[in-house]
Coordinates of C-alpha atoms and ligand atoms in Angstrom, one line a residue:
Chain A
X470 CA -50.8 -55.1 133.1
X471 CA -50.8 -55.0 129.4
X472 CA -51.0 -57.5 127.7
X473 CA -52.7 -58.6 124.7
X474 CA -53.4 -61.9 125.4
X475 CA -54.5 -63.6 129.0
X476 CA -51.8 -65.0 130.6
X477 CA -53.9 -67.6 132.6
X478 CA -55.0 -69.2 129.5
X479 CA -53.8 -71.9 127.8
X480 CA -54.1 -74.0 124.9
X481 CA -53.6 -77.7 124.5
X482 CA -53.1 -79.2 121.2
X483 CA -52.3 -82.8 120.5
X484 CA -54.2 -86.0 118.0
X485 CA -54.3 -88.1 120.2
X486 CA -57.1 -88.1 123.2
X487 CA -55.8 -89.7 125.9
X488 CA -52.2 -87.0 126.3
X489 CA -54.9 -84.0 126.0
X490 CA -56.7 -85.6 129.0
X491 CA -53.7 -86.3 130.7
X492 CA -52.0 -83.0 129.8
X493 CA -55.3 -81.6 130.8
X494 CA -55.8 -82.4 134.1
X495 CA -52.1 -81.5 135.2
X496 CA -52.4 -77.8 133.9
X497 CA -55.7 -77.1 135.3
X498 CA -54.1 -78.6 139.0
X499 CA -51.9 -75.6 138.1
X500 CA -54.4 -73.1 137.8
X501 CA -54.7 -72.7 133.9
X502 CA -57.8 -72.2 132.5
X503 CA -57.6 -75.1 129.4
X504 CA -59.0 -75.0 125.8
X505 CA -57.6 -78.2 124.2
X506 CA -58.2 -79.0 120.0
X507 CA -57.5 -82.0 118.2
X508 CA -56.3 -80.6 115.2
X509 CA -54.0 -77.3 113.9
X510 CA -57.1 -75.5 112.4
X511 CA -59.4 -76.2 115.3
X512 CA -56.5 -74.6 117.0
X513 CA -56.5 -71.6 115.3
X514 CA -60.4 -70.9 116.1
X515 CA -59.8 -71.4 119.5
X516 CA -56.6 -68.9 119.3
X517 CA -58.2 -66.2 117.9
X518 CA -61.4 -66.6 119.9
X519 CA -59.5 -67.2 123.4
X520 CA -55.9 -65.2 123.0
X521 CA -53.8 -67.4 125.4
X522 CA -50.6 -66.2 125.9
X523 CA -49.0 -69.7 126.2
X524 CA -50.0 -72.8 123.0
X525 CA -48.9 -76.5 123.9
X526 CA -48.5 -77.8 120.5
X527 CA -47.7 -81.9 119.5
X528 CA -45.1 -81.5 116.5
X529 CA -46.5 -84.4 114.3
X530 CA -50.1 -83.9 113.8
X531 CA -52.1 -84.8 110.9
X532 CA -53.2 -81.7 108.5
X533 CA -51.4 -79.0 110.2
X534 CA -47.9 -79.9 111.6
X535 CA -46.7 -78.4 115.2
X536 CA -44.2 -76.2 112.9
X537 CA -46.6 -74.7 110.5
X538 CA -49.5 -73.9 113.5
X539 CA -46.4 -72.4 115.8
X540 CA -45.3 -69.8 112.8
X541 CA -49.0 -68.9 112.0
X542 CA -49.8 -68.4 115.7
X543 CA -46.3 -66.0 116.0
X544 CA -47.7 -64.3 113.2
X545 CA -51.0 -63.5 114.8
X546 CA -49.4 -62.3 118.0
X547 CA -45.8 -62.9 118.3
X548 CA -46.0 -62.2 122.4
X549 CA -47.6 -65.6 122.7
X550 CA -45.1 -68.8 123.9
X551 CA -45.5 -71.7 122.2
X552 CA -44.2 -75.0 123.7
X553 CA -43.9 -77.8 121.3
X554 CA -44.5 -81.4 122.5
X555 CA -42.4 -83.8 120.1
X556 CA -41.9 -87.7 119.9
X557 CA -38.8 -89.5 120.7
X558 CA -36.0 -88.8 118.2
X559 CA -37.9 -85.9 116.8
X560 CA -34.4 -84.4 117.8
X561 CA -34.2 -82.2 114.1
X562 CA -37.7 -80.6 114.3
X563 CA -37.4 -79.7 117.8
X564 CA -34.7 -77.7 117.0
X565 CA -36.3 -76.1 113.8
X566 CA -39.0 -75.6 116.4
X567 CA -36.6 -73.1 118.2
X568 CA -35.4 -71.6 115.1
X569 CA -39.4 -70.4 114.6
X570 CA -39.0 -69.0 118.2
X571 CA -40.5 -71.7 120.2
X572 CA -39.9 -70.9 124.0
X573 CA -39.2 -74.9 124.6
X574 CA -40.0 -78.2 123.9
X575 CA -40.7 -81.2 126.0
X576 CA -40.5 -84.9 125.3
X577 CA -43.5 -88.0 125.0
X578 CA -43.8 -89.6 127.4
X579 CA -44.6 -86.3 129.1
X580 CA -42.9 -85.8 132.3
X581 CA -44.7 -83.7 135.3
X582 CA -41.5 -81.4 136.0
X583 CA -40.4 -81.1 132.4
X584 CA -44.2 -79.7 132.0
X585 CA -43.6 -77.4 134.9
X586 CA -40.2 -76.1 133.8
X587 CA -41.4 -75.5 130.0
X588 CA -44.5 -73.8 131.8
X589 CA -42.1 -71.5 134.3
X590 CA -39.8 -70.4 131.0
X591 CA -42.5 -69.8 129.1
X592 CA -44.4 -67.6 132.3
X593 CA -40.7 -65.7 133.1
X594 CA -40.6 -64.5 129.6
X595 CA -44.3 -63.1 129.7
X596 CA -43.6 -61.4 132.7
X597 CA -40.6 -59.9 131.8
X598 CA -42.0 -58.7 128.5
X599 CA -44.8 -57.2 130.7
X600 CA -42.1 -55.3 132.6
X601 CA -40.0 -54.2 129.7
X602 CA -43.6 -52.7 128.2
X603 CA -44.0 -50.5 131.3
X604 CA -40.5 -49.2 131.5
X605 CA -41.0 -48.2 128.2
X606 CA -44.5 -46.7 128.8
X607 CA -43.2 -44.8 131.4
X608 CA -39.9 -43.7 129.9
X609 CA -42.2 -41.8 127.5
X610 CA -44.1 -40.0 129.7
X611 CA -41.0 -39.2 131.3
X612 CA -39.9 -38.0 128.5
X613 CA -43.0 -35.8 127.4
X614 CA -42.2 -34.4 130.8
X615 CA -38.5 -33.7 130.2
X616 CA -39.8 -31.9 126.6
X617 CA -42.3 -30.0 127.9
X618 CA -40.1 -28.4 130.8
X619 CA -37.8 -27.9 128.6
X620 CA -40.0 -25.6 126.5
X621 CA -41.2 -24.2 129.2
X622 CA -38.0 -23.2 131.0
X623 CA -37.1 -21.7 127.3
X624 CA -39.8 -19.9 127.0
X625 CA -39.0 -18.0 130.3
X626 CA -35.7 -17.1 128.0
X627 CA -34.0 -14.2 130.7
X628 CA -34.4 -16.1 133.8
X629 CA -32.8 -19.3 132.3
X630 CA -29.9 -17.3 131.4
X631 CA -28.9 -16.2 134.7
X632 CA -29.4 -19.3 136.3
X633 CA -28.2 -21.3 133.3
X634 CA -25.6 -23.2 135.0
X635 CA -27.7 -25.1 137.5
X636 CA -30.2 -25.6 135.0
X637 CA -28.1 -26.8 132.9
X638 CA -26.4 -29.3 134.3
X639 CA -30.1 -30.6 135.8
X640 CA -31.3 -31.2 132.3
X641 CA -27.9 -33.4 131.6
X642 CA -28.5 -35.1 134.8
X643 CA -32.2 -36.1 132.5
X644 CA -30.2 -36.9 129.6
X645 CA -27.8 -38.9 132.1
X646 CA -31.2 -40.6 133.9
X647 CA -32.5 -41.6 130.2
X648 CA -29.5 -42.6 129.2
X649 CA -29.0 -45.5 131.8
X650 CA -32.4 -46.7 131.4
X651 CA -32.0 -47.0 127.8
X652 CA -29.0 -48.9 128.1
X653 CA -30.2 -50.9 130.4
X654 CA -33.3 -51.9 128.8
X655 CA -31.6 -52.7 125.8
X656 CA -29.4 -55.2 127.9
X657 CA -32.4 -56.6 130.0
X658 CA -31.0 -54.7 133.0
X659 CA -34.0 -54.2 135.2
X660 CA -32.0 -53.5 138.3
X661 CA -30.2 -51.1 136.4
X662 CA -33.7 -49.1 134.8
X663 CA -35.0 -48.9 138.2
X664 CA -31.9 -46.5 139.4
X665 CA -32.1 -44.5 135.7
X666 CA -35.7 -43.9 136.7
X667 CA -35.4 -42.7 139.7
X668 CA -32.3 -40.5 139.1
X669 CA -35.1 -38.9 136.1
X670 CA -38.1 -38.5 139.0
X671 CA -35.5 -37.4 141.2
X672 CA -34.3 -34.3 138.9
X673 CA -37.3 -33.4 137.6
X674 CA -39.3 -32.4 140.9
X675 CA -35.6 -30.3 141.7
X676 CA -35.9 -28.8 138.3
X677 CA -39.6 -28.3 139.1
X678 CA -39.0 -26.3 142.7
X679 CA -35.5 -24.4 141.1
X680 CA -38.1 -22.9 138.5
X681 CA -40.5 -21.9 141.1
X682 CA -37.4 -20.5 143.2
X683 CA -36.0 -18.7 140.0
X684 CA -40.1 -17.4 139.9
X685 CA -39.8 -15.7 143.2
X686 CA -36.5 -14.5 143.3
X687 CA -36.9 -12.8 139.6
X688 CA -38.4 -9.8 141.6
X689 CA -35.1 -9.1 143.7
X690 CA -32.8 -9.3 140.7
X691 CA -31.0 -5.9 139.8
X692 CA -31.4 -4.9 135.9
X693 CA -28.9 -4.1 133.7
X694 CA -29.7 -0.9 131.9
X695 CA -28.4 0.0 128.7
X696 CA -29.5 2.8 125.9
X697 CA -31.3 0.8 122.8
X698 CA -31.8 1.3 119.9
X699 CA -35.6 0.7 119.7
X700 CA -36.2 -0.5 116.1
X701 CA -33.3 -2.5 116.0
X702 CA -34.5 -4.3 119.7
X703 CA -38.0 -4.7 118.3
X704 CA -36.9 -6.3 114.6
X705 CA -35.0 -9.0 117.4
X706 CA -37.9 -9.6 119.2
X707 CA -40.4 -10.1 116.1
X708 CA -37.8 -12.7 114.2
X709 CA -38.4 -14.7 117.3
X710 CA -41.9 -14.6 117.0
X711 CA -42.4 -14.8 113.6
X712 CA -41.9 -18.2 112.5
X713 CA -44.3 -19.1 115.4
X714 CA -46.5 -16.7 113.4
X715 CA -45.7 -17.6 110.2
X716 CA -46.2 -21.4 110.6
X717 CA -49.7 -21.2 111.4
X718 CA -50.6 -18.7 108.6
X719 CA -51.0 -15.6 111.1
X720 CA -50.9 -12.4 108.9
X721 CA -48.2 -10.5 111.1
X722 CA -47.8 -6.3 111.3
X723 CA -45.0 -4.8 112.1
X724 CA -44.5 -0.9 113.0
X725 CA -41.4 0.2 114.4
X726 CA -41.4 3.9 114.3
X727 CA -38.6 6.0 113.5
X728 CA -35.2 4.2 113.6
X729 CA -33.9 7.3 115.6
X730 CA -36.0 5.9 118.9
X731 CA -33.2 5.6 121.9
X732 CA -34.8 3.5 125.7
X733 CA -33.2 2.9 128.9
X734 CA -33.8 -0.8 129.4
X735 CA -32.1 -4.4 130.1
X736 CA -33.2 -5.6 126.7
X737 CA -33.2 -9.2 127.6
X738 CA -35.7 -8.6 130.1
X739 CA -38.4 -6.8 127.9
X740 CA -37.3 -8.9 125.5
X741 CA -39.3 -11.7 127.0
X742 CA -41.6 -9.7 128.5
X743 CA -42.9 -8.8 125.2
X744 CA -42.3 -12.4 123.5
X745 CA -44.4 -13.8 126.5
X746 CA -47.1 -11.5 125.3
X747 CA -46.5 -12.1 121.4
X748 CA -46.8 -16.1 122.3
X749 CA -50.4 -15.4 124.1
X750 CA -51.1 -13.2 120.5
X751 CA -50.4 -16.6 119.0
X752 CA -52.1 -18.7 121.6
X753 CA -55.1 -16.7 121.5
X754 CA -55.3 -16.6 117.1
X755 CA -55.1 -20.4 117.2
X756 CA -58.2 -21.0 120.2
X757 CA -60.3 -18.7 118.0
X758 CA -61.7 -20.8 115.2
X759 CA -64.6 -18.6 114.1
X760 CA -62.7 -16.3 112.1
X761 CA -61.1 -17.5 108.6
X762 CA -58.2 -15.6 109.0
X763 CA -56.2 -14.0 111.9
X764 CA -54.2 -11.1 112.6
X765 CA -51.1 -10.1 115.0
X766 CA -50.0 -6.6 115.3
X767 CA -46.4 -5.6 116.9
X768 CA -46.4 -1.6 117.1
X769 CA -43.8 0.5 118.6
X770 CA -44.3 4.3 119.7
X771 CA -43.4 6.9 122.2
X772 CA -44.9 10.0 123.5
X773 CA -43.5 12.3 126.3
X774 CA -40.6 10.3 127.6
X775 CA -42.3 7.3 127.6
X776 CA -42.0 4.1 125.0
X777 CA -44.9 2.2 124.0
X778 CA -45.2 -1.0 122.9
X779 CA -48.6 -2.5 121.5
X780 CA -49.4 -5.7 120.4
X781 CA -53.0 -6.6 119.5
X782 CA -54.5 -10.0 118.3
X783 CA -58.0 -10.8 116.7
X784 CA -58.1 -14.2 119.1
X785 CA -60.6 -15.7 121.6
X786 CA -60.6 -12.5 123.6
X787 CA -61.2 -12.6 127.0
X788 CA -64.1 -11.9 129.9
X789 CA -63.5 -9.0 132.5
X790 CA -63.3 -12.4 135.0
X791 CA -60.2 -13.6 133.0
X792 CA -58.8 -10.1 132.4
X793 CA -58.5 -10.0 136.5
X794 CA -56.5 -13.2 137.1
X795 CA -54.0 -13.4 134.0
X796 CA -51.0 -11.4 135.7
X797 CA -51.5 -14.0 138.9
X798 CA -48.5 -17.0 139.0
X799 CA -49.8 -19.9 137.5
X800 CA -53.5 -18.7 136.1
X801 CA -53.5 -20.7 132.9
X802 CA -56.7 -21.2 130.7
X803 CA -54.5 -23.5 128.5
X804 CA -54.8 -26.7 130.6
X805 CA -51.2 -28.5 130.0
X806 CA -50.0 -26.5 127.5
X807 CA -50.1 -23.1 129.9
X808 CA -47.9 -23.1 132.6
X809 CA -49.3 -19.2 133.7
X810 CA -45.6 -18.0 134.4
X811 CA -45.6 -15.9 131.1
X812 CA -48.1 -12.7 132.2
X813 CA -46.3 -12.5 135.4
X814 CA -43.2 -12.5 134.6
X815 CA -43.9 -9.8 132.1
X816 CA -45.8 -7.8 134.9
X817 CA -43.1 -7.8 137.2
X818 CA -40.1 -7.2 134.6
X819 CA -42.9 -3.9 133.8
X820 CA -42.9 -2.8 136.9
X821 CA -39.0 -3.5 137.8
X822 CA -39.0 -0.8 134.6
X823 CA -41.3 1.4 136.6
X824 CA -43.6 1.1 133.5
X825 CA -47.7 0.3 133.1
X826 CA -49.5 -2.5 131.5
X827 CA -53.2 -1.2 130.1
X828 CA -55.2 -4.1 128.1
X829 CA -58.5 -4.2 126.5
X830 CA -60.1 -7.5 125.4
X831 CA -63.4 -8.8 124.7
X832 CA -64.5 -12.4 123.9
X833 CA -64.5 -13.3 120.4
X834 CA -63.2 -9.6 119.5
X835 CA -59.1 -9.9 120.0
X836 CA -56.7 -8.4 122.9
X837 CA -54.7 -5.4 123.1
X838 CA -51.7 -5.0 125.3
X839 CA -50.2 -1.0 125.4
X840 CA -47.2 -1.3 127.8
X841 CA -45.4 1.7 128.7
X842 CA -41.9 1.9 130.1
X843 CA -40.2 5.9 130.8
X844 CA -37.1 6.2 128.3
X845 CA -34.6 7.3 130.9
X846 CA -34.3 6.1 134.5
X847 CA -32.8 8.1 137.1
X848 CA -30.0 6.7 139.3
X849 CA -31.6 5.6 142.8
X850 CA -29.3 6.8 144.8
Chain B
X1299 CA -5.8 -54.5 122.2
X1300 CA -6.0 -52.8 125.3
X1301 CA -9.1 -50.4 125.9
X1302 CA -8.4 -46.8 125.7
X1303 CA -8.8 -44.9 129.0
X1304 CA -11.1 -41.7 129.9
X1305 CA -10.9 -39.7 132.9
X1306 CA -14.1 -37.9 133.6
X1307 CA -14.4 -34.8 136.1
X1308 CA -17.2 -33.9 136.7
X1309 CA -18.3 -32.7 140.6
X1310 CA -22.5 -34.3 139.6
X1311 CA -22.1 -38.2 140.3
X1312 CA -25.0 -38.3 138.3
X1313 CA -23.2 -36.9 135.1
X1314 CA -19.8 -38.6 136.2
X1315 CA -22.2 -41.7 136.4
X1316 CA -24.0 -41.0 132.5
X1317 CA -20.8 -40.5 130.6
X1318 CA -19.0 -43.7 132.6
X1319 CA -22.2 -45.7 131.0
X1320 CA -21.6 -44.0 127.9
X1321 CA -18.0 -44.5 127.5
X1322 CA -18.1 -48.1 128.7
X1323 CA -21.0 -48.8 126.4
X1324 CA -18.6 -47.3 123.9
X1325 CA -16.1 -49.7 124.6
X1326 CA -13.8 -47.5 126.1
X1327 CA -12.7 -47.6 130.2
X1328 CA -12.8 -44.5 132.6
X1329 CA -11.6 -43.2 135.9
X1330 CA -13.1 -40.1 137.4
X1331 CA -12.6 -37.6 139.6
X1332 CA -14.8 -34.8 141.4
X1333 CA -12.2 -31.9 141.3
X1334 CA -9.6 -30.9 139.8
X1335 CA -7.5 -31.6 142.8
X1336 CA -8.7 -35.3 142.8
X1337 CA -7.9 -35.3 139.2
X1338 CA -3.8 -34.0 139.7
X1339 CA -3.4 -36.9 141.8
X1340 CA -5.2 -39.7 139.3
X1341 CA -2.8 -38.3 136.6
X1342 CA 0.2 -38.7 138.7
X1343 CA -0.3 -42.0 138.8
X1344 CA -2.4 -43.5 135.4
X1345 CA -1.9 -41.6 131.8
X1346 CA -5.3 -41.4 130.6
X1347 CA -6.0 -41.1 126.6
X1348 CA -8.5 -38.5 126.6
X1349 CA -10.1 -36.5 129.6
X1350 CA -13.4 -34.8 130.0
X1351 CA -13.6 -31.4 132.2
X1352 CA -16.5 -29.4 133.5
X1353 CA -15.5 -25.9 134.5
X1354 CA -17.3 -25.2 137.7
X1355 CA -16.2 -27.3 140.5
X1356 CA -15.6 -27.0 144.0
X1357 CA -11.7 -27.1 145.1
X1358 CA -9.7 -26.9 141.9
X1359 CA -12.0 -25.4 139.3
X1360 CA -11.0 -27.0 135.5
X1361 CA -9.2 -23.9 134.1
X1362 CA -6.8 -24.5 136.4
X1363 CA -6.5 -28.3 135.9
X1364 CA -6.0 -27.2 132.7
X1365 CA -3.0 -25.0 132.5
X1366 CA -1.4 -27.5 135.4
X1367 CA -2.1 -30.3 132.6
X1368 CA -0.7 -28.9 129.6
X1369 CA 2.8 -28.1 132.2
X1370 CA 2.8 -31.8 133.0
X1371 CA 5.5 -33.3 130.2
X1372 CA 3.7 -36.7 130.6
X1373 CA 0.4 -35.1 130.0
X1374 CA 0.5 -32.2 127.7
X1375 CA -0.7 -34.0 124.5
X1376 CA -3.9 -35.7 125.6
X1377 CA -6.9 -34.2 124.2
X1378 CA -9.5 -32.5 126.7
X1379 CA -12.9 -31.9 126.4
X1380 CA -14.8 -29.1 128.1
X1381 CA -18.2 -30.6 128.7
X1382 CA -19.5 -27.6 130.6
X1383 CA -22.8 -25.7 131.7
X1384 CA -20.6 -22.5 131.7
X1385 CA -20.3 -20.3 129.1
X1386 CA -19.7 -21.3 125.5
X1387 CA -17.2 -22.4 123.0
X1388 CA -15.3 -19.4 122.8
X1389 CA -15.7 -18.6 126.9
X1390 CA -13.8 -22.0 127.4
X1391 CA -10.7 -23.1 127.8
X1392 CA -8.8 -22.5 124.5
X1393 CA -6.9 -25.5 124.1
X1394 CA -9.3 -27.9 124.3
X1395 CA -10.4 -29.6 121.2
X1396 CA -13.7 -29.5 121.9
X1397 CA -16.4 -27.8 124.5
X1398 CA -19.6 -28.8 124.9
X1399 CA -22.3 -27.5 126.3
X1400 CA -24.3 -29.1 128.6
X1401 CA -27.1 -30.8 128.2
X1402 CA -25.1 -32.3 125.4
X1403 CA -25.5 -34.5 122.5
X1404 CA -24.3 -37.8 123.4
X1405 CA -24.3 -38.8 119.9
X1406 CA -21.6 -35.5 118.9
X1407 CA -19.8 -36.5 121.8
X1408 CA -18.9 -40.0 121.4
X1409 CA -18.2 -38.9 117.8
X1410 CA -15.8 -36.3 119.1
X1411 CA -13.9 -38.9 121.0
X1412 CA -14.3 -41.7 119.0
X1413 CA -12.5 -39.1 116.2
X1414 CA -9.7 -38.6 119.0
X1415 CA -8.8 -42.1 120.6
X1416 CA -11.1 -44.5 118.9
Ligands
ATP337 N1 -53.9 -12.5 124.0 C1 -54.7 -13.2 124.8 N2 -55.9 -13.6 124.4 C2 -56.7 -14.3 125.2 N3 -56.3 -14.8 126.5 C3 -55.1 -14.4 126.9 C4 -54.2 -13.6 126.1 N4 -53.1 -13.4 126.8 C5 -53.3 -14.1 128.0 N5 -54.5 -14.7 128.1 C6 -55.0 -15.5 129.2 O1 -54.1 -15.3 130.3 C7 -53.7 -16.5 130.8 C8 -52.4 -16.4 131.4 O2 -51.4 -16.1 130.5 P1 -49.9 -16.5 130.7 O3 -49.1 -16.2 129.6 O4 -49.5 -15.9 132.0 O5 -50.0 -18.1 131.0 P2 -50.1 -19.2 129.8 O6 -50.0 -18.5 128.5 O7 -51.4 -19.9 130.0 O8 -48.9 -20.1 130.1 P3 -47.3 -19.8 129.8 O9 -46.8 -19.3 131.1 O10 -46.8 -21.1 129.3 O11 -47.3 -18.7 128.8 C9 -53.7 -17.4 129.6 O12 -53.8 -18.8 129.9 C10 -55.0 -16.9 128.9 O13 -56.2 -17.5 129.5
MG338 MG1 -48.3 -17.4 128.0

């Protein structure tokens, strides 16, 4: 639990000896570890030395009244109850008491069961508070999780498109999952979190398996291929890029050729073929701290039927060990922030186009990507 | 005052579930159907002031809900929103006043019916 006080602690504070004993030995027969003080700024000491989560206070004390030590301790940590002890016909302060957010009061002569039931109020509001802190705790990482899938799925820009729908509707069911627990947390609910939660967990690990499903079946989809204008296609894919590029002060070439270049291609699947690359580039710039400046070029060419894209980087580089591994699903050197879908999904989009992939890299040197795709594809018949 | 009545279809109980919170939190009430087939037979019986519609459903898909709705005498002024994770604004149903696309804002929304019936 966490808390930021103990919440088998508790603090005793009254003049008059003989009600501390008394007081005293009934809280410790319920378990409490007991600090008692005599006065409001004795209290304090203890308070700030001890952190109990729950201050029995008498109301009329000399020095410090019950009041004044009640709002000082709410100020120090307003998760701590305080109960407030009063005299008979103290009727008025009691109430201001409750107006400086005292959990409850009790009346001398002190009963047993008015103790306990001041105790148990004070206890269920603890807990409760305890509760409400890890719904909230975990709603974020919930939330992180929802984010980050979210970038991830956009990231993989095609495939989301063509199975947008289901997607689509999964990430609303999130929103939907959120939603209740919010609502219900802001109405003290906790029935009604629990069933938000798990609706979340529930569409998470589905949107988590669909992605690996949409991963697999990528291969087996049919591509749509239409003549492009290559300049124009490659000016789309840099504006993507290029605020990425931008933000983090990359300097960022551009070479588009002639504007007369025509390709056989379904442009939406090179299109994040090469953007999976061109985030790497970025990736790659950012790891590489050595250098005072980096560099990203995005270079467009063709020679006998074929169309070449290059993109090179002056990042981190990488060793022939790395170069091996990067087109396998899932290899990521990026910890949480790589998922490892974006190399193979480019590979296989590649070599749907019946096109090549070449690279060079070295560590602390910069990458170079050539990929080649044949201008004009022959009907399979 | 009497609160103002929604009818949701939706064919995700988890969505239908979502915008029944939302509305209610809203201070509005809500019926709901899965289909547009379940829906025909809710309006038959209960006027609602404003219904949402997804497009892809099983049975009676919302298009058609639609353009049965706006033949309905009773029926053909209340305002519909497409809340849909099919297509976009201009791939939806014309009529509507307003498509949106799932996931969707829940902010927008409730502005967009609060603008219509609140
Ligand atoms: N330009 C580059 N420079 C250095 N290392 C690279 C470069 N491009 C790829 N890599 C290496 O290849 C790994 C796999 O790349 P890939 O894009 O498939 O996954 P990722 O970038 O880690 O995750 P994501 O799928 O989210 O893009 C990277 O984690 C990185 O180690
Ligand atoms: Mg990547």
């Amino acid at each position: 639990m966490r808390t930021s006080g103990q919440i088998d602690k508790i603090l005793l504070v009254d003049d008059e000896q003989d009600i501390r004993e008394v007081i005293e030995i009934s809280l410790s027969g319920s378990g409490y570890t007991v600090f008692t003080a005599e006065n409001g700024k004795q209290a304090l000491d203890i308070f700030k030395k001890e952190k109990p989560l729950i201050v029995l206070t008498d109301i009329k004390m000399p020095g410090m009244s019950g009041i004044d030590l009640l709002r000082k301790i709410k100020n120090i940590n307003p998760d701590t109850e305080v109960i407030i002890i009063t005299g008979h016909g103290d009727t008025d302060l009691a109430i201001k008491s409750l107006k400086y957010e005292a959990i409850d009061f009790i009346t001398k002569p002190i009963s047993y069961d008015a103790l306990q039931i001041a105790l148990k109020r004070a206890n269920d509001k603890i807990i409760t508070r305890c509760q409400l802190e890890e719904y909230t705790n975990s709603l974020e990482i919930l939330l992180r999780e929802k984010t980050e899938l979210q970038d991830h799925l956009s990231s993989l820009g095609i495939m989301i498109g063509s199975i947008s729908h289901g997607i689509k509707g999964l990430l609303t069911r999130l929103d939907g999952g959120v939603y209740l627990m919010e609502s219900a947390y802001e109405n003290s609910k906790f029935d009604e979190i629990g069933e938000g939660l798990s609706i979340f967990k529930e569409t998470v690990n589905r949107i988590k398996k669909m992605v690996l499903d949409i991963l697999y079946s990528a291969k087996e989809r049919k591509l749509k291929l239409e003549k492009i204008n290559v300049a124009e296609f490659a000016a789309d894919v840099a504006v993507v890029i290029e605020q990425k590029i931008e933000k983090n002060k990359i300097e960022f070439h551009r070479d588009f050729g002639s504007d007369d270049i025509e390709c056989e291609m379904d442009a939406k699947y090179i299109h994040s073929a090469l953007i999976n690359i061109l985030d790497n580039a970025v990736d790659a710039c950012l790891a590489d701290k050595t250098k005072s400046s980096h560099k990203i070029v995005f270079k467009v060419d063709q020679d006998n039927g074929n169309l070449i894209f290059e993109i090179k980087d002056s990042g981190i580089g990488m060793d022939l060990k790395t170069r091996e591994k990067i087109f396998n699903l899932f290899y990521s050197s990026k910890g949480s922030k790589g998922t490892g879908f974006g190399l193979f999904i480019t590979d296989s989009i590649i070599k749907q186009h019946h096109g090549r992939i070449n690279l060079n890299s070295a560590i602390g040197k910069g990458t170079h990507f050539n990929i080649k795709i044949p201008k004009h594809h022959t009907k399979k018949a | 005052m009497e609160k103002k009545k929604i009818l949701i279809i939706d064919d995700d109980p988890v969505i239908v579930k979502y915008l029944e919170k939302l509305f209610h939190d809203n201070g509005y009430d809500t019926i709901f159907a899965y289909d547009g087939l379940e829906a025909d037979s809710i309006v038959e019986d209960v006027i609602p002031d404003l219904i949402t519609l997804d497009i892809e459903m099983p049975n009676e898909w919302g298009p058609r809900f639609f353009r049965k709705l706006t033949k309905n005498k009773s029926c053909k002024e209340i305002p519909v929103i497409v809340i849909s994770g099919l297509g976009s604004a201009d791939h939806s149903i014309r009529k509507a006043v307003k498509f949106f696309s799932k996931p969707f804002d829940s902010d927008k929304l409730m502005e967009t019916v609060n603008k219509e019936i609140g």
